[in-house]
Amino acid sequence: MTSKSVAIIGTRGYPSYYGGFETLVRRLAPHLAQQGWEVSVYGRKGATRTDDPSLDTRVRSIITPGVESKSLSTLSSGLTASAHAAWIRPDVALILNVANGYFLPALKARSIRTIVNVDGMEWEREKWGPSAKKVFYNGARLTGRFADEIICDSLEIKRRWHKEFDREGLFIPYGGDVPAERNDIGGYKPGSYALMVARFVPENTVAEFISAAEVISLTHDVVIVGSSGYGGVLEDRVRQLAEASPRVHWLGHLSDDRKLFSLWSNAGAYFHGHSVGGTNPALVQAMTCGAPIVARDTVYNREVMGTTGIFCPPNPAEIAKSILALLADSEKQKVLGASAIERAKTSYSWGDICRKYEAALASAAMSSGGQYA
C-alpha cells in the first residue's frame, strides 16, 4: 500500500487560530493523517502555536518566507509555499484562496493535482483597493482555468462561479465544534449581553454595529471580539467606545476557543454582519453553540441560517432595534438557540465535512495515476 500525500497551501499554518481557513486546517489535517495521508501544511513564521495541546505530530508543518503586509502577505507566502510544494511533489495540493491561482500553472507543470477552495468573492470586499481587487479577480480567472477541482463553501458561491467563470464546483461548507460544556466565562450574565465577533473590515458591518452599540450599551452590556490586525479607524472607534462606556467590553482577537464558545453560548443576542462570502465559519460556530442570532440580511446568511435567526438591514437603528428586542425576550432566545443547534448538527458537522474533503482529495490523487488501497 502506498500512502497518499497532500500539501495544504494558503493559510497561516498548522495549528493557527486566525480565521476560517485555519479552523478548517485544524480539523482536516489530523483527520487526513488518521486516514493514512502524509500531510504537509504550509504556514507563516510566528503564526502557528507549536505548544498547542491539540497539535497532531503526524502533520508536517512547513514555514516558508513571505512579506508581512496587508497587501503582500498572501501572495508572497503563496509563492514560496507553491515553489516548495512543486519541489517535493505531493500527489495533490489543497489550495485555499484564489489569490494562489497565479501559482497553479507551476504546480500543474509538475503533475501535481490541485483542488482550490475559492472562499468568497474576494474582489468584492470593500477593504481592498482597485489594484488588490484586480489581483484577486485575475487569480480567480486563473483558478477557473487551471484548477483540477474547485470547492465552494456555499450553494450561492457555486452558482456565482458557474455564471462568472463557467466552472462547476463541489459544495462543501464549513463546520462547527460542539462545545464540551456551557460555562459562564468572563463574568457576563447569560442572556443579558449583545455580542459581535468579527474581523474589523467594512464588509462585516463593524462601523454600523459600533454606532448601534452606543444605543444598546445604555441598558445592556456589549461584548466585542475581533480586530483589524493592522490598527485603523475601526479599532480606534471601538477603543474609544470601550473607554467611554463601562458596558462596552472589547476583548480583541481571541484564540481561546473555550472562552469564545462560551461567549456565543451565553449571549442574549449575537450580531453577525458579514456580507461578502459564502458559509461563514463564525456564523456556523455561533449556531453550533446555540447563540440567538441577529444577522445582516444577505443571500449567504439566509442560506446558512434558514429560519433559525433574525435578519435585519445594515443600518445602526435597525441593528439596535433588533438586538434590543431579542435581549428583552428570553423565550425567543431559547427558541432561536435550540433551532440553530439543530440546523448546525444536521448540515454543518465537521465529521461529514472532513470526509467529503478526503473523498475529493483521494479522487484527485487517483486521477494523478497513483494506485492507493
mmCIF file of C-alpha atoms in Angstrom, residues 104-299:
data_model
loop_
_atom_site.group_PDB
_atom_site.id
_atom_site.type_symbol
_atom_site.label_atom_id
_atom_site.label_comp_id
_atom_site.label_asym_id
_atom_site.label_seq_id
_atom_site.Cartn_x
_atom_site.Cartn_y
_atom_site.Cartn_z
ATOM 1 C CA LEU A 104 -1.406 26.763 -10.320
ATOM 2 C CA PRO A 105 0.395 26.520 -13.702
ATOM 3 C CA ALA A 106 3.687 25.783 -11.914
ATOM 4 C CA LEU A 107 2.074 23.003 -9.875
ATOM 5 C CA LYS A 108 0.386 21.650 -12.990
ATOM 6 C CA ALA A 109 3.757 21.573 -14.791
ATOM 7 C CA ARG A 110 5.000 19.269 -12.030
ATOM 8 C CA SER A 111 1.973 16.950 -12.476
ATOM 9 C CA ILE A 112 0.511 17.912 -9.096
ATOM 10 C CA ARG A 113 -3.290 17.749 -8.994
ATOM 11 C CA THR A 114 -4.872 20.826 -7.441
ATOM 12 C CA ILE A 115 -8.108 21.441 -5.534
ATOM 13 C CA VAL A 116 -8.891 25.069 -4.689
ATOM 14 C CA ASN A 117 -11.292 26.276 -2.016
ATOM 15 C CA VAL A 118 -12.343 29.538 -3.660
ATOM 16 C CA ASP A 119 -13.791 31.073 -0.456
ATOM 17 C CA GLY A 120 -15.927 34.180 -1.106
ATOM 18 C CA MET A 121 -15.850 36.790 -3.861
ATOM 19 C CA GLU A 122 -12.691 38.393 -2.509
ATOM 20 C CA TRP A 123 -12.585 41.074 -5.210
ATOM 21 C CA GLU A 124 -15.893 42.451 -3.911
ATOM 22 C CA ARG A 125 -14.583 43.187 -0.426
ATOM 23 C CA GLU A 126 -14.520 46.877 0.477
ATOM 24 C CA LYS A 127 -11.226 46.584 2.343
ATOM 25 C CA TRP A 128 -9.321 46.143 -0.931
ATOM 26 C CA GLY A 129 -8.405 48.947 -3.299
ATOM 27 C CA PRO A 130 -8.791 48.703 -7.092
ATOM 28 C CA SER A 131 -5.356 47.117 -7.650
ATOM 29 C CA ALA A 132 -5.875 44.425 -4.998
ATOM 30 C CA LYS A 133 -9.366 43.665 -6.319
ATOM 31 C CA LYS A 134 -7.898 43.174 -9.784
ATOM 32 C CA VAL A 135 -5.256 40.821 -8.380
ATOM 33 C CA PHE A 136 -7.921 38.665 -6.715
ATOM 34 C CA TYR A 137 -10.193 38.674 -9.753
ATOM 35 C CA ASN A 138 -7.379 37.603 -12.086
ATOM 36 C CA GLY A 139 -6.400 34.952 -9.550
ATOM 37 C CA ALA A 140 -9.968 33.671 -9.707
ATOM 38 C CA ARG A 141 -9.859 33.585 -13.527
ATOM 39 C CA LEU A 142 -6.646 31.555 -13.385
ATOM 40 C CA THR A 143 -8.184 29.274 -10.775
ATOM 41 C CA GLY A 144 -11.141 28.688 -13.062
ATOM 42 C CA ARG A 145 -8.787 27.801 -15.885
ATOM 43 C CA PHE A 146 -6.117 25.694 -14.167
ATOM 44 C CA ALA A 147 -7.590 24.112 -11.000
ATOM 45 C CA ASP A 148 -8.461 20.428 -11.358
ATOM 46 C CA GLU A 149 -11.347 20.872 -8.911
ATOM 47 C CA ILE A 150 -12.845 23.808 -7.042
ATOM 48 C CA ILE A 151 -14.640 23.691 -3.714
ATOM 49 C CA CYS A 152 -17.392 26.216 -2.964
ATOM 50 C CA ASP A 153 -18.436 26.648 0.657
ATOM 51 C CA SER A 154 -21.983 27.714 -0.241
ATOM 52 C CA LEU A 155 -24.516 26.983 -2.943
ATOM 53 C CA GLU A 156 -24.676 30.681 -3.835
ATOM 54 C CA ILE A 157 -20.885 30.807 -4.355
ATOM 55 C CA LYS A 158 -21.196 27.687 -6.511
ATOM 56 C CA ARG A 159 -23.864 29.431 -8.616
ATOM 57 C CA ARG A 160 -21.702 32.544 -8.983
ATOM 58 C CA TRP A 161 -18.704 30.524 -10.157
ATOM 59 C CA HIS A 162 -20.781 28.726 -12.742
ATOM 60 C CA LYS A 163 -22.194 32.019 -14.016
ATOM 61 C CA GLU A 164 -18.995 34.105 -13.984
ATOM 62 C CA PHE A 165 -16.247 31.567 -14.697
ATOM 63 C CA ASP A 166 -18.138 28.668 -16.273
ATOM 64 C CA ARG A 167 -16.844 26.262 -13.628
ATOM 65 C CA GLU A 168 -18.805 23.622 -11.763
ATOM 66 C CA GLY A 169 -17.788 23.455 -8.132
ATOM 67 C CA LEU A 170 -18.049 20.874 -5.379
ATOM 68 C CA PHE A 171 -20.166 22.158 -2.478
ATOM 69 C CA ILE A 172 -18.536 21.581 0.916
ATOM 70 C CA PRO A 173 -19.374 24.090 3.690
ATOM 71 C CA TYR A 174 -17.577 24.775 6.971
ATOM 72 C CA GLY A 175 -18.362 23.030 10.228
ATOM 73 C CA GLY A 176 -18.764 23.845 13.886
ATOM 74 C CA ASP A 177 -17.381 22.267 17.053
ATOM 75 C CA VAL A 178 -19.890 21.245 19.703
ATOM 76 C CA PRO A 179 -18.825 22.895 22.994
ATOM 77 C CA ALA A 180 -17.783 20.414 25.637
ATOM 78 C CA GLU A 181 -19.638 22.411 28.287
ATOM 79 C CA ARG A 182 -21.600 25.618 28.649
ATOM 80 C CA ASN A 183 -19.639 27.710 31.122
ATOM 81 C CA ASP A 184 -20.168 31.348 32.014
ATOM 82 C CA ILE A 185 -16.697 32.714 31.381
ATOM 83 C CA GLY A 186 -15.921 36.399 31.784
ATOM 84 C CA GLY A 187 -18.483 37.442 34.357
ATOM 85 C CA TYR A 188 -21.279 38.279 31.927
ATOM 86 C CA LYS A 189 -24.791 37.235 32.923
ATOM 87 C CA PRO A 190 -26.163 34.625 30.469
ATOM 88 C CA GLY A 191 -28.761 36.012 28.091
ATOM 89 C CA SER A 192 -28.091 39.624 29.048
ATOM 90 C CA TYR A 193 -25.438 40.861 26.632
ATOM 91 C CA ALA A 194 -25.013 41.571 22.932
ATOM 92 C CA LEU A 195 -22.013 40.025 21.184
ATOM 93 C CA MET A 196 -20.158 40.675 17.950
ATOM 94 C CA VAL A 197 -17.293 38.500 16.693
ATOM 95 C CA ALA A 198 -15.663 39.768 13.515
ATOM 96 C CA ARG A 199 -12.558 40.978 11.775
ATOM 97 C CA PHE A 200 -12.691 44.769 11.638
ATOM 98 C CA VAL A 201 -13.293 45.324 7.937
ATOM 99 C CA PRO A 202 -16.108 47.372 6.338
ATOM 100 C CA GLU A 203 -17.977 44.458 4.759
ATOM 101 C CA ASN A 204 -18.536 42.908 8.200
ATOM 102 C CA THR A 205 -20.829 45.832 9.154
ATOM 103 C CA VAL A 206 -18.494 46.762 12.009
ATOM 104 C CA ALA A 207 -18.957 50.539 11.709
ATOM 105 C CA GLU A 208 -22.734 50.168 11.783
ATOM 106 C CA PHE A 209 -22.592 47.857 14.794
ATOM 107 C CA ILE A 210 -20.367 50.296 16.682
ATOM 108 C CA SER A 211 -22.993 53.008 16.185
ATOM 109 C CA ALA A 212 -25.714 50.572 17.285
ATOM 110 C CA ALA A 213 -23.637 49.617 20.338
ATOM 111 C CA GLU A 214 -23.749 53.207 21.538
ATOM 112 C CA VAL A 215 -27.530 52.765 21.925
ATOM 113 C CA ILE A 216 -27.501 49.152 23.149
ATOM 114 C CA SER A 217 -24.907 49.911 25.832
ATOM 115 C CA LEU A 218 -27.215 52.421 27.506
ATOM 116 C CA THR A 219 -29.084 49.446 29.009
ATOM 117 C CA HIS A 220 -27.093 46.264 28.242
ATOM 118 C CA ASP A 221 -23.525 45.004 28.121
ATOM 119 C CA VAL A 222 -21.926 44.776 24.683
ATOM 120 C CA VAL A 223 -19.010 42.386 24.113
ATOM 121 C CA ILE A 224 -16.867 42.861 21.013
ATOM 122 C CA VAL A 225 -14.362 40.233 19.866
ATOM 123 C CA GLY A 226 -12.009 40.939 16.981
ATOM 124 C CA SER A 227 -9.573 43.419 15.499
ATOM 125 C CA SER A 228 -8.280 44.567 12.135
ATOM 126 C CA GLY A 229 -4.791 43.193 12.725
ATOM 127 C CA TYR A 230 -3.382 46.439 11.368
ATOM 128 C CA GLY A 231 -4.958 49.134 13.563
ATOM 129 C CA GLY A 232 -7.013 51.778 11.802
ATOM 130 C CA VAL A 233 -10.226 53.767 12.129
ATOM 131 C CA LEU A 234 -12.499 50.911 13.222
ATOM 132 C CA GLU A 235 -10.156 49.833 16.011
ATOM 133 C CA ASP A 236 -9.910 53.464 17.143
ATOM 134 C CA ARG A 237 -13.707 53.756 17.285
ATOM 135 C CA VAL A 238 -14.111 50.549 19.304
ATOM 136 C CA ARG A 239 -11.345 51.557 21.696
ATOM 137 C CA GLN A 240 -12.896 54.980 22.257
ATOM 138 C CA LEU A 241 -16.347 53.466 22.828
ATOM 139 C CA ALA A 242 -14.980 50.925 25.326
ATOM 140 C CA GLU A 243 -13.129 53.673 27.198
ATOM 141 C CA ALA A 244 -16.225 55.876 27.297
ATOM 142 C CA SER A 245 -18.773 53.226 28.362
ATOM 143 C CA PRO A 246 -18.365 50.718 31.223
ATOM 144 C CA ARG A 247 -20.895 48.471 29.462
ATOM 145 C CA VAL A 248 -18.761 48.026 26.313
ATOM 146 C CA HIS A 249 -16.088 45.326 26.565
ATOM 147 C CA TRP A 250 -13.550 44.944 23.742
ATOM 148 C CA LEU A 251 -11.634 41.663 24.061
ATOM 149 C CA GLY A 252 -9.568 41.941 20.863
ATOM 150 C CA HIS A 253 -8.691 38.756 18.970
ATOM 151 C CA LEU A 254 -9.405 35.562 20.953
ATOM 152 C CA SER A 255 -7.528 32.334 20.223
ATOM 153 C CA ASP A 256 -9.068 30.590 23.265
ATOM 154 C CA ASP A 257 -11.877 28.538 21.722
ATOM 155 C CA ARG A 258 -13.288 27.590 25.121
ATOM 156 C CA LYS A 259 -13.842 31.227 26.056
ATOM 157 C CA LEU A 260 -15.134 32.185 22.627
ATOM 158 C CA PHE A 261 -17.587 29.287 22.537
ATOM 159 C CA SER A 262 -18.818 30.252 25.998
ATOM 160 C CA LEU A 263 -19.393 33.835 24.885
ATOM 161 C CA TRP A 264 -21.528 32.577 21.999
ATOM 162 C CA SER A 265 -23.385 30.047 24.183
ATOM 163 C CA ASN A 266 -24.322 32.623 26.810
ATOM 164 C CA ALA A 267 -25.063 35.640 24.612
ATOM 165 C CA GLY A 268 -28.525 37.152 24.621
ATOM 166 C CA ALA A 269 -28.024 38.265 21.027
ATOM 167 C CA TYR A 270 -25.129 37.629 18.649
ATOM 168 C CA PHE A 271 -24.819 40.050 15.732
ATOM 169 C CA HIS A 272 -23.378 38.609 12.517
ATOM 170 C CA GLY A 273 -22.685 41.331 9.983
ATOM 171 C CA HIS A 274 -20.622 39.522 7.336
ATOM 172 C CA SER A 275 -21.862 40.429 3.866
ATOM 173 C CA VAL A 276 -19.340 39.031 1.348
ATOM 174 C CA GLY A 277 -18.598 35.329 1.141
ATOM 175 C CA GLY A 278 -20.370 32.039 1.430
ATOM 176 C CA THR A 279 -20.770 29.880 4.512
ATOM 177 C CA ASN A 280 -19.084 31.941 7.208
ATOM 178 C CA PRO A 281 -17.192 29.838 9.811
ATOM 179 C CA ALA A 282 -18.008 32.191 12.678
ATOM 180 C CA LEU A 283 -21.717 32.016 11.870
ATOM 181 C CA VAL A 284 -21.683 28.212 11.776
ATOM 182 C CA GLN A 285 -19.804 28.079 15.090
ATOM 183 C CA ALA A 286 -22.223 30.528 16.695
ATOM 184 C CA MET A 287 -25.114 28.304 15.585
ATOM 185 C CA THR A 288 -23.372 25.205 16.947
ATOM 186 C CA CYS A 289 -23.002 26.985 20.293
ATOM 187 C CA GLY A 290 -26.693 27.854 20.353
ATOM 188 C CA ALA A 291 -26.359 31.620 20.061
ATOM 189 C CA PRO A 292 -29.566 33.591 19.353
ATOM 190 C CA ILE A 293 -28.553 35.359 16.137
ATOM 191 C CA VAL A 294 -29.346 38.680 14.519
ATOM 192 C CA ALA A 295 -27.725 38.665 11.077
ATOM 193 C CA ARG A 296 -27.284 41.121 8.268
ATOM 194 C CA ASP A 297 -29.809 40.190 5.589
ATOM 195 C CA THR A 298 -27.783 38.603 2.783
ATOM 196 C CA VAL A 299 -28.340 35.631 0.498
#
